[in-house]
Coordinates of C-alpha atoms in Angstrom, one line a residue:
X1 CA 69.2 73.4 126.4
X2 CA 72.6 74.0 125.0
X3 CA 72.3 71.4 122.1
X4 CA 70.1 73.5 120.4
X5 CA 71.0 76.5 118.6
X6 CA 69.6 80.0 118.7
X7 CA 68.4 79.9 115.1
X8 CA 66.3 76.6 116.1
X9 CA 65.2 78.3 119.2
X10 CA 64.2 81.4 116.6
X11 CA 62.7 79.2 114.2
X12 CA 60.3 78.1 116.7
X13 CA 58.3 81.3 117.3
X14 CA 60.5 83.1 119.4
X15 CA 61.7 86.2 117.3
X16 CA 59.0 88.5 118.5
X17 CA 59.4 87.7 122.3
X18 CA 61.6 88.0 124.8
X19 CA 64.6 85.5 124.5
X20 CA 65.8 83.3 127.3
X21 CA 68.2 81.1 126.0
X22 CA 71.4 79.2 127.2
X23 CA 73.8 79.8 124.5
X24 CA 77.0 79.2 123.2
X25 CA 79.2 82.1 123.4
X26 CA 79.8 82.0 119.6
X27 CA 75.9 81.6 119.4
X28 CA 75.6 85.0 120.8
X29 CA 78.2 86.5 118.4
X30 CA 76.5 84.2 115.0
X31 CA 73.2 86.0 116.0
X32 CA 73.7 88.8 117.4
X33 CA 72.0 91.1 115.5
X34 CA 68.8 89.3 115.7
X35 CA 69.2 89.1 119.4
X36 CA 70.0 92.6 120.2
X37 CA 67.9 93.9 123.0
X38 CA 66.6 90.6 123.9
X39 CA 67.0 88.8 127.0
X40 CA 69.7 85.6 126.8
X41 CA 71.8 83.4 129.1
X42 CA 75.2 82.2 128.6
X43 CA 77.6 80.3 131.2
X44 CA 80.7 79.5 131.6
X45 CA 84.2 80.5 133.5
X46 CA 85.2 84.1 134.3
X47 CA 88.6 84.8 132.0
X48 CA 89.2 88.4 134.1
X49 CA 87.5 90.9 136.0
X50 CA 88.0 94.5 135.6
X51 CA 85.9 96.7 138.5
X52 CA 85.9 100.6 138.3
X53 CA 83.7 100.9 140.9
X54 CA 80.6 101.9 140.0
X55 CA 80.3 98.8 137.0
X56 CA 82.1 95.7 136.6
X57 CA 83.5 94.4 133.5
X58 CA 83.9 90.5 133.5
X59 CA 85.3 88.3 130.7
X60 CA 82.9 85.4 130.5
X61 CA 84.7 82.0 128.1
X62 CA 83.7 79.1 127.3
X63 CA 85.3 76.9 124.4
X64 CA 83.7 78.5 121.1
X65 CA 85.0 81.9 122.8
X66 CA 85.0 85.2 125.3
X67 CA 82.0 87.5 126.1
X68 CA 81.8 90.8 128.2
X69 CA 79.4 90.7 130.7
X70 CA 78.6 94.5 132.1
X71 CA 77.5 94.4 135.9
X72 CA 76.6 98.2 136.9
X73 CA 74.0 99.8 139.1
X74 CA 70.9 101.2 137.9
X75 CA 70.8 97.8 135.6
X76 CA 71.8 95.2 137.9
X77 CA 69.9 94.8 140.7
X78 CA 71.7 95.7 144.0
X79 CA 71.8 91.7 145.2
X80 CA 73.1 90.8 141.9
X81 CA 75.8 93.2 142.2
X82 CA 76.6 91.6 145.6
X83 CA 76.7 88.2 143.9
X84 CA 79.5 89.3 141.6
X85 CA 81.6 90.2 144.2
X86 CA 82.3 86.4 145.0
X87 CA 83.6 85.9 142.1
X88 CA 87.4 85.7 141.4
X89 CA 89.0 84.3 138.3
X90 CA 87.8 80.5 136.9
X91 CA 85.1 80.9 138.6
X92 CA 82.1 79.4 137.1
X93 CA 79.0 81.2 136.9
X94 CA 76.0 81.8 134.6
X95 CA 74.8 85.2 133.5
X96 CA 71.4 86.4 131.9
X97 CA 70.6 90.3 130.5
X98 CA 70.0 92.1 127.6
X99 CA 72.3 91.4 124.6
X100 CA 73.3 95.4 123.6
X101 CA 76.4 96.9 121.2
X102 CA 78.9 98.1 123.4
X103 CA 82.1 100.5 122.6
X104 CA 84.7 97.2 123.1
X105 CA 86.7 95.6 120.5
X106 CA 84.6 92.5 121.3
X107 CA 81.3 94.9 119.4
X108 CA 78.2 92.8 122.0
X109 CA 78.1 93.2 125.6
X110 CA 75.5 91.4 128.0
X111 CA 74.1 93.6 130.3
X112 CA 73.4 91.8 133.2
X113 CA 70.5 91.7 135.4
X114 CA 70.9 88.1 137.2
X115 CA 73.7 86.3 138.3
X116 CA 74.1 82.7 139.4
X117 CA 77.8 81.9 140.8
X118 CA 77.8 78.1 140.4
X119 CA 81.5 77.4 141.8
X120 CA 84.2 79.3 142.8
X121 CA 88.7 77.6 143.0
X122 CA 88.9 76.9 146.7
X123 CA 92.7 77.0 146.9
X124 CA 95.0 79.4 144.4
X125 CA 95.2 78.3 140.6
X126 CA 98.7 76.6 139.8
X127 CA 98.6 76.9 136.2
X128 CA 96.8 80.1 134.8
X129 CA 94.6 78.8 131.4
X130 CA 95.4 82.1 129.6
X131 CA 99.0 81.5 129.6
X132 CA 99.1 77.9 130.1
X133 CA 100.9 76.7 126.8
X134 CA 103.9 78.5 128.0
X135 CA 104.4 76.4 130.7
X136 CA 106.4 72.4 130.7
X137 CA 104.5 70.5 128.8
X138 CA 104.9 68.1 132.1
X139 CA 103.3 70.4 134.2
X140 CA 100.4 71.2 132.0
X141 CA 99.6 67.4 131.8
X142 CA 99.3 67.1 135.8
X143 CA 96.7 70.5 135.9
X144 CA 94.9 68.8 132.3
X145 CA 91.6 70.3 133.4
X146 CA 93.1 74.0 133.6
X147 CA 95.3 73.3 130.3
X148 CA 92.2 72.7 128.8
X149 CA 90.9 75.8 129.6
X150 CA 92.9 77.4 127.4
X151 CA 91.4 78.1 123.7
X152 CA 94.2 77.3 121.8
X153 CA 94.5 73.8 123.9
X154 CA 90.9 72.9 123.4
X155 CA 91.0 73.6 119.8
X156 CA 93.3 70.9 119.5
X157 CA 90.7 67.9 120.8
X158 CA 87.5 70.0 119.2
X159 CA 89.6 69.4 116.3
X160 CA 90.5 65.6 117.3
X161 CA 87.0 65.0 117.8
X162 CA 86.0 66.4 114.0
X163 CA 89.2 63.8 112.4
X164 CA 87.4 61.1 114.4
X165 CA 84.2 61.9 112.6
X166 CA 85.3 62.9 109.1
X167 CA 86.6 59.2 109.7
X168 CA 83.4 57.4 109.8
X169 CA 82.0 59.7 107.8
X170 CA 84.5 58.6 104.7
X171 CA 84.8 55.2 105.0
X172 CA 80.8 54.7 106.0
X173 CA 79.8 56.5 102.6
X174 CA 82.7 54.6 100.8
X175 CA 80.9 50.9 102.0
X176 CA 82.3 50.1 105.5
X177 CA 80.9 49.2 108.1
X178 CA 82.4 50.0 111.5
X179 CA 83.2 47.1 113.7
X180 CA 83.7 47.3 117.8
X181 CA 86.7 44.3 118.2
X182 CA 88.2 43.1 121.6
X183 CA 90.9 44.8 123.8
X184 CA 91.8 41.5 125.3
X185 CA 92.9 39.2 123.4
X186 CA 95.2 35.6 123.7
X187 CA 98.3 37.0 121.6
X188 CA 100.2 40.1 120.4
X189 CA 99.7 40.7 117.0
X190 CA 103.1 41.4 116.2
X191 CA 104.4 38.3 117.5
X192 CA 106.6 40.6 120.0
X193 CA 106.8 41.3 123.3
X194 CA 105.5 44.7 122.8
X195 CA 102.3 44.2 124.9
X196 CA 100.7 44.8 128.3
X197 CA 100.0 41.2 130.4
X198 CA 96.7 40.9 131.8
X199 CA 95.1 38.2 134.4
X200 CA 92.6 37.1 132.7
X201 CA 90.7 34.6 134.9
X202 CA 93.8 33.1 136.2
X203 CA 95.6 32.5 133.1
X204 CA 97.5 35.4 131.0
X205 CA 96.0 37.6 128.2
X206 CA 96.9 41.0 126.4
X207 CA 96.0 44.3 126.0
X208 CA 95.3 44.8 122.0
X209 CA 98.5 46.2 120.0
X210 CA 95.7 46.8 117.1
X211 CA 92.2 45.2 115.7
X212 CA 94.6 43.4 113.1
X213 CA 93.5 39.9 113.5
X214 CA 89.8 40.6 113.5
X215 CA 89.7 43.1 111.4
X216 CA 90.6 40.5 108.8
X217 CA 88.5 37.9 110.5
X218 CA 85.6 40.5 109.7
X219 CA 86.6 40.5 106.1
X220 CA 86.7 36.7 105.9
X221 CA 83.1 36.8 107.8
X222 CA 81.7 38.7 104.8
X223 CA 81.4 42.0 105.8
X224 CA 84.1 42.7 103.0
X225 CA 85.4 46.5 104.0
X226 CA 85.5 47.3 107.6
X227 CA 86.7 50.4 110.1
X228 CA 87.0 50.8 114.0
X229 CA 88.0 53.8 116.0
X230 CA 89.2 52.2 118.9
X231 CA 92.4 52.2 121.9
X232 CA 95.4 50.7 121.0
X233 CA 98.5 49.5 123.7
X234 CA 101.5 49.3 123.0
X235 CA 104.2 48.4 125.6
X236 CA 107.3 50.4 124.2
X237 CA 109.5 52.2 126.7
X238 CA 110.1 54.7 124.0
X239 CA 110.7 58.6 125.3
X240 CA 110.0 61.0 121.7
X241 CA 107.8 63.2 121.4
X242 CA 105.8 60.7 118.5
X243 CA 105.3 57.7 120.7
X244 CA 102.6 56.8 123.7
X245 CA 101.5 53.7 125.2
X246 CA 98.0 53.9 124.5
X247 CA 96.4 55.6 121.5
X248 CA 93.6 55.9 119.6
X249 CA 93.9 54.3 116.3
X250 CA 92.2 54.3 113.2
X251 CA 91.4 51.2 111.4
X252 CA 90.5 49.5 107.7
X253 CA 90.5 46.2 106.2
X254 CA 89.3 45.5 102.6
X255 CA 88.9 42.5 100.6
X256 CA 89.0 41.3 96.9
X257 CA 91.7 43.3 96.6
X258 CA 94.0 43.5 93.2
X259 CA 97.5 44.6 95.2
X260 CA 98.6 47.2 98.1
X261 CA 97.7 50.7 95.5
X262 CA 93.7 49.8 96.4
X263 CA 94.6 50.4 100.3
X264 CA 96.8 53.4 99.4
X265 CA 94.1 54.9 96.9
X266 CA 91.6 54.9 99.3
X267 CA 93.9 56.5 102.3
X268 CA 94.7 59.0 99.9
X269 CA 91.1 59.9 99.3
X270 CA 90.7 60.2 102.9
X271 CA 93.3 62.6 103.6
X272 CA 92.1 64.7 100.5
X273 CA 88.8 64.7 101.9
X274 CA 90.1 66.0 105.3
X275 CA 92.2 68.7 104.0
X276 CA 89.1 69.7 102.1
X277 CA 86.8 69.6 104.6
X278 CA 89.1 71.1 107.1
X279 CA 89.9 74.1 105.0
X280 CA 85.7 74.9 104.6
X281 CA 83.7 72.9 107.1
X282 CA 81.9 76.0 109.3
X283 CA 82.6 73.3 112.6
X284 CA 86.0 74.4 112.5
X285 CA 85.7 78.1 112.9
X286 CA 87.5 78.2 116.4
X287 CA 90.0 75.9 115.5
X288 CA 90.9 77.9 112.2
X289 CA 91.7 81.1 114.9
X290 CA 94.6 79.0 116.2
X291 CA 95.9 76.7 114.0
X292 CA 96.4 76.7 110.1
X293 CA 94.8 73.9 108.6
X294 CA 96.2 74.4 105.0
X295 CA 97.5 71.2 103.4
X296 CA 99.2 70.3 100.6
X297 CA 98.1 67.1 98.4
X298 CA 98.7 67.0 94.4
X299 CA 97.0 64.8 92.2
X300 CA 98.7 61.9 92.8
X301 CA 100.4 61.5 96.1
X302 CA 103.9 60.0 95.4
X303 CA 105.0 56.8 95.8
X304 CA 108.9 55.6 96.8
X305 CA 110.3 52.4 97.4
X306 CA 112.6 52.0 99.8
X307 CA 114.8 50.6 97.6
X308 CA 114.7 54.1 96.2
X309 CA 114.7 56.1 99.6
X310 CA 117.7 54.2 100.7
X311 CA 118.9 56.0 97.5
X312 CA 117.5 59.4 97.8
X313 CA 118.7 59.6 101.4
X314 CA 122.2 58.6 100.5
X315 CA 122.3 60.8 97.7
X316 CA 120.9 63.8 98.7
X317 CA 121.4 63.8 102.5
X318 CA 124.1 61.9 102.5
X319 CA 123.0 59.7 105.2
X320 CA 123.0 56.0 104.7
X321 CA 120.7 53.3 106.5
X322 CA 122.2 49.6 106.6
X323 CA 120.1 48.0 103.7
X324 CA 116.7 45.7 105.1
X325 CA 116.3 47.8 107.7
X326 CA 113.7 50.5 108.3
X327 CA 113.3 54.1 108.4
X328 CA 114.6 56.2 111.6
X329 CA 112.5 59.5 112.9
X330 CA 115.9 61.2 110.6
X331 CA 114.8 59.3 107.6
X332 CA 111.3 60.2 107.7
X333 CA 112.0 63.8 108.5
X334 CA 114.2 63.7 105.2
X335 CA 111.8 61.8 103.1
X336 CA 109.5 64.8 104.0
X337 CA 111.2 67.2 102.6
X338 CA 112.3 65.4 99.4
X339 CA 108.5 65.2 98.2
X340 CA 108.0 68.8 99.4
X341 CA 110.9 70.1 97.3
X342 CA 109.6 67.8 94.5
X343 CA 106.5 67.5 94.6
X344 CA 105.1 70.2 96.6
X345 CA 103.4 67.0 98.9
X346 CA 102.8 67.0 102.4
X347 CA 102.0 63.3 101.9
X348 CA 104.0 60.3 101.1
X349 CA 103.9 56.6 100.5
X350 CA 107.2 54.8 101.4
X351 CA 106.4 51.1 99.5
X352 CA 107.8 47.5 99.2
X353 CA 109.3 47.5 103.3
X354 CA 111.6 44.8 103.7
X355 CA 109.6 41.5 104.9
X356 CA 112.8 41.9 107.9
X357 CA 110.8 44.7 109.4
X358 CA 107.5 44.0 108.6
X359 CA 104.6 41.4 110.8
X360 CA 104.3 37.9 109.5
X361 CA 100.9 38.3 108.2
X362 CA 102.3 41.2 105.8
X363 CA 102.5 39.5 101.7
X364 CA 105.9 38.8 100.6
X365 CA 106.5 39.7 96.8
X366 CA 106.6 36.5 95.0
X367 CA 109.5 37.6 92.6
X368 CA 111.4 38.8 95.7
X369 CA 110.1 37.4 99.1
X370 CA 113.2 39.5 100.9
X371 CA 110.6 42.6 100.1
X372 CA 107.2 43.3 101.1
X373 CA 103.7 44.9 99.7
X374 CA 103.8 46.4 102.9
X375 CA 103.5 50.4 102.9
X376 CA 103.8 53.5 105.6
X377 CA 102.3 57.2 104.7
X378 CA 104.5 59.7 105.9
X379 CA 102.6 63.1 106.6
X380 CA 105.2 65.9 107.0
X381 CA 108.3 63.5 107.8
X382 CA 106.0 61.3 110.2
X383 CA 104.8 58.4 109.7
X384 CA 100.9 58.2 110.5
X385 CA 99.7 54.8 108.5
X386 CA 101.0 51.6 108.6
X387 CA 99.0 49.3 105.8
X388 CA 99.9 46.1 103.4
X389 CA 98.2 43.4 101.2
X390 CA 97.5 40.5 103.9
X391 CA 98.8 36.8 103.4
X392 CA 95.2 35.1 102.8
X393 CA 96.8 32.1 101.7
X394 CA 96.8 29.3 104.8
X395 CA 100.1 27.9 103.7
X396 CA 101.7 30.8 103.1
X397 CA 101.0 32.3 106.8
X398 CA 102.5 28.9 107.9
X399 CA 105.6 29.3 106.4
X400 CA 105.6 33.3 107.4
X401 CA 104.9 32.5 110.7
X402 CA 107.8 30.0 111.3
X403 CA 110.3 32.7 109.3
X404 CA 109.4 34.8 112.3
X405 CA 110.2 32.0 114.6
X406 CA 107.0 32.3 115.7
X407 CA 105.0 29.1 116.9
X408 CA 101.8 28.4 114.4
X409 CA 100.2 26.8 117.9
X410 CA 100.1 30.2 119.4
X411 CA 98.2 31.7 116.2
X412 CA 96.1 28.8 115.3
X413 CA 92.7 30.7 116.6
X414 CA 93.9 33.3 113.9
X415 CA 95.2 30.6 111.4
X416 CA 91.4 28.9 111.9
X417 CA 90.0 32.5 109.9
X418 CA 92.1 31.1 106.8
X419 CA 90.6 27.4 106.3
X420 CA 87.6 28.3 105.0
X421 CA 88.1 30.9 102.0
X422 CA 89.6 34.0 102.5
X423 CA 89.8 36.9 99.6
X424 CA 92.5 38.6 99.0
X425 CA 92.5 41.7 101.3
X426 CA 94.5 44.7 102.7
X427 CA 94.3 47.3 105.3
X428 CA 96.1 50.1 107.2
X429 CA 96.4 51.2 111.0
X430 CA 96.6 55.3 111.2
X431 CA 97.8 57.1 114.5
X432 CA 94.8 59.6 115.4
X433 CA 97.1 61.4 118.1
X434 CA 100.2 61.8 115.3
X435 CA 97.3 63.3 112.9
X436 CA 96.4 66.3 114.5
X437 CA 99.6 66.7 115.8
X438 CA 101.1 66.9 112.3
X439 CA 97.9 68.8 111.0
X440 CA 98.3 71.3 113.9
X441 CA 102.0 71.5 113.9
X442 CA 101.9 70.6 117.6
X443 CA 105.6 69.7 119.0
X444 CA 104.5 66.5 120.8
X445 CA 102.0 64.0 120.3
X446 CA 101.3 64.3 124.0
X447 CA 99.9 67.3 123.2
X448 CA 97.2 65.9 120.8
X449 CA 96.1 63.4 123.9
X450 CA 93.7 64.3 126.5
X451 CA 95.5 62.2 129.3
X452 CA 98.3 60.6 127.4
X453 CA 100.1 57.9 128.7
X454 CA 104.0 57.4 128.0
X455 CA 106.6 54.9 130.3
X456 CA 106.4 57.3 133.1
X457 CA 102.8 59.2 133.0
X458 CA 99.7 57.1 134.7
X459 CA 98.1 59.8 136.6
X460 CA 95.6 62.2 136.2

């Protein structure tokens, strides 16, 4: 019953009688007054326990927030009293009663008059939810289940789980269609060594680095603008906190593009979208108690070269990168705060990478084919996008491919999209992980990743 709200259940003919309803916590408090002196139910785990003796006062929580449950005789029957007594902290345990105004700072109170304990911890907790964020992050990812458990944790992937929507939500209303691509595939995208081997009936395939190759495919195919939300692996013993091995990214590819602004145009409306939505949208009510979801995005989000970061770095931070090369966590961090001073931005777009750094199928400038219209967005001094114009020409990836040093025979079932007309098209790969932890301010992408996995970390 808990997918439907109280107001449904109200709407239906219930107002005038007795309510029995399995509710939300944060139900409870939405409806309160019409549910005063009616009979509900709410479940969940007990937070604390307070007994005076003759009545009990237990914290009841469940992720939208805490209730007080009120267990005292001449209420609750004798038996049920008895029930309560089992109960110890993170236990779980359902409670219904009357919904009354008590004398608390938390204003309701159930009084209860059934219990049902459901589970009880069969051994001593070894991380407490309450105060669990104060604990190594390390030790909080190896009890996950009672990290979790904490509000301000939980926020975090209620909050993950709303990006991922606002996501389709976007780029669905804006004409793409979402696309469901292979994790297994015959070669790395980036032409590196970046990438997990598999067995793949007795002969060696990869885990995905990205949908890159048929997310173009798709745009070749005719669908024209595509998305996926989808795992991506990447096998870099790196040890920050803005890197894991497997993460969830977010995905487009557009064709009958004019140049690389079209991709970064429609990114930008994205993020304005989400820091609009984010800042209203009544879904995020519990999230909005933790964290501040205030962004900053002017009119135009501002664009750099890196031509032109290479300068303002130099210049103004007096930190210089050896020219071609790309931008270190430093750099980023510093670019940040340039548009912040200057532009009042949270939001960046570092243009023209150097074709050095960038994947062969990333369009060279045909003026200057040392320099790319490849792009990243930097949101706070990260970088959470990668995008570019594509090479659509066939001849053009040939020659990329082999200024890599790359074999063309290894791409050719990607080279085989390109023989048969391919518009010009573009697309970008955003971190979900490294956007809520930059939206949140959390300290460590880990932290935005239910069971993250880094070099070390396979288990739980």
């Amino acid at each position: 019953m808990r997918e439907k709200s109280i107001t449904t259940t109200l709407t239906l003919g219930y107002a005038g009688k007795e309510l029995l309803k399995e509710a939300f916590i944060s139900d409870l408090y939405d409806h309160a007054q019409e549910l005063l002196g009616k009979t509900v139910r709410i479940c969940g785990w007990v937070d604390n326990i307070r007994d005076l003796g003759g009545v009990r006062f237990l914290l009841l929580r469940d992720r939208t927030g805490v209730f007080q449950v009120v267990v005292k005789k001449g209420v609750t029957p004798d038996d049920q009293i008895e029930e309560t007594r089992k109960l110890v902290k993170e236990s779980v345990a359902c409670f219904e009663g009357e919904l009354v105004e008590g004398k608390s700072k938390l204003r309701y109170e159930l009084q209860a008059r059934r219990v049902q304990v459901l589970s009880r911890p069969v051994e001593p907790i070894p991380l407490e939810p309450a105060t669990s964020t104060e604990a190594q992050l390390s030790v909080r990812l190896d009890y996950r289940w009672l990290d979790v458990r904490n509000p301000k944790v939980s926020a975090i992937f209620q909050f993950e789980s709303w990006v991922a929507q606002k996501f389709r939500e976007y780029f669905t209303k804006n004409g793409f269609v979402e696309i469901f691509t292979p994790k297994i595939v015959a070669a790395g995208t980036e032409g590196g060594a970046e990438v997990f081997p598999v067995i793949y009936f007795g002969r060696e395939a990869y885990l995905a680095q990205s949908p890159q190759f048929y997310k173009q495919m798709a745009v070749i195919a005719g669908l024209e603008r595509v998305f996926e939300v989808g795992p991506v692996f990447r096998a870099e013993a790196h040890h920050t906190v803005k890197h894991l091995t497997e993460f969830h990214g977010l995905d487009i590819e557009m064709g009958f593009i004019e140049g690389p602004e079209d991709v970064m145009n429609v990114l930008e409306g994205f993020f304005r979208f989400l820091a609009k939505e984010a800042a209203e949208d009544p879904a995020l009510k519990v999230v909005r108690q933790h964290y501040q979801l205030d962004v900053k995005i002017p009119a135009k989000v501002p664009r750099v070269t890196m031509r032109q970061a290479y300068e303002v770095l130099k210049e103004r931070y007096s930190k210089e990168l050896p020219y071609m090369e790309d931008l270190d966590s430093e750099a980023e961090r510093l670019l940040g705060n340039y548009v912040k001073e200057e532009y009042d931005s949270d939001f960046v777009f570092i243009t023209e990478y150097p074709w050095k750094v960038r994947p062969f199928y990333t369009m060279r400038k045909d003026s200057e084919p040392e320099w790319t219209h490849g792009f990243d967005l930097l949101f706070r001094g990260l970088e959470i996008a990668t995008g570019s114009q594509r090479e659509h020409r066939y001849e053009m990836l040939l020659r990329n491919l082999r200024d890599k040093g790359l074999s063309p025979e290894k791409f050719q079932f990607y080279l085989n999209f390109f023989k048969h007309g391919a518009p010009p098209h573009g697309g970008a790969g955003l971190g979900l992980e490294r956007i809520v932890k930059q939206f949140l301010g959390l300290e460590n992408v880990r932290e935005a990743r239910l069971l993250p996995r880094d070099p070390e970390r396979l288990v739980p």
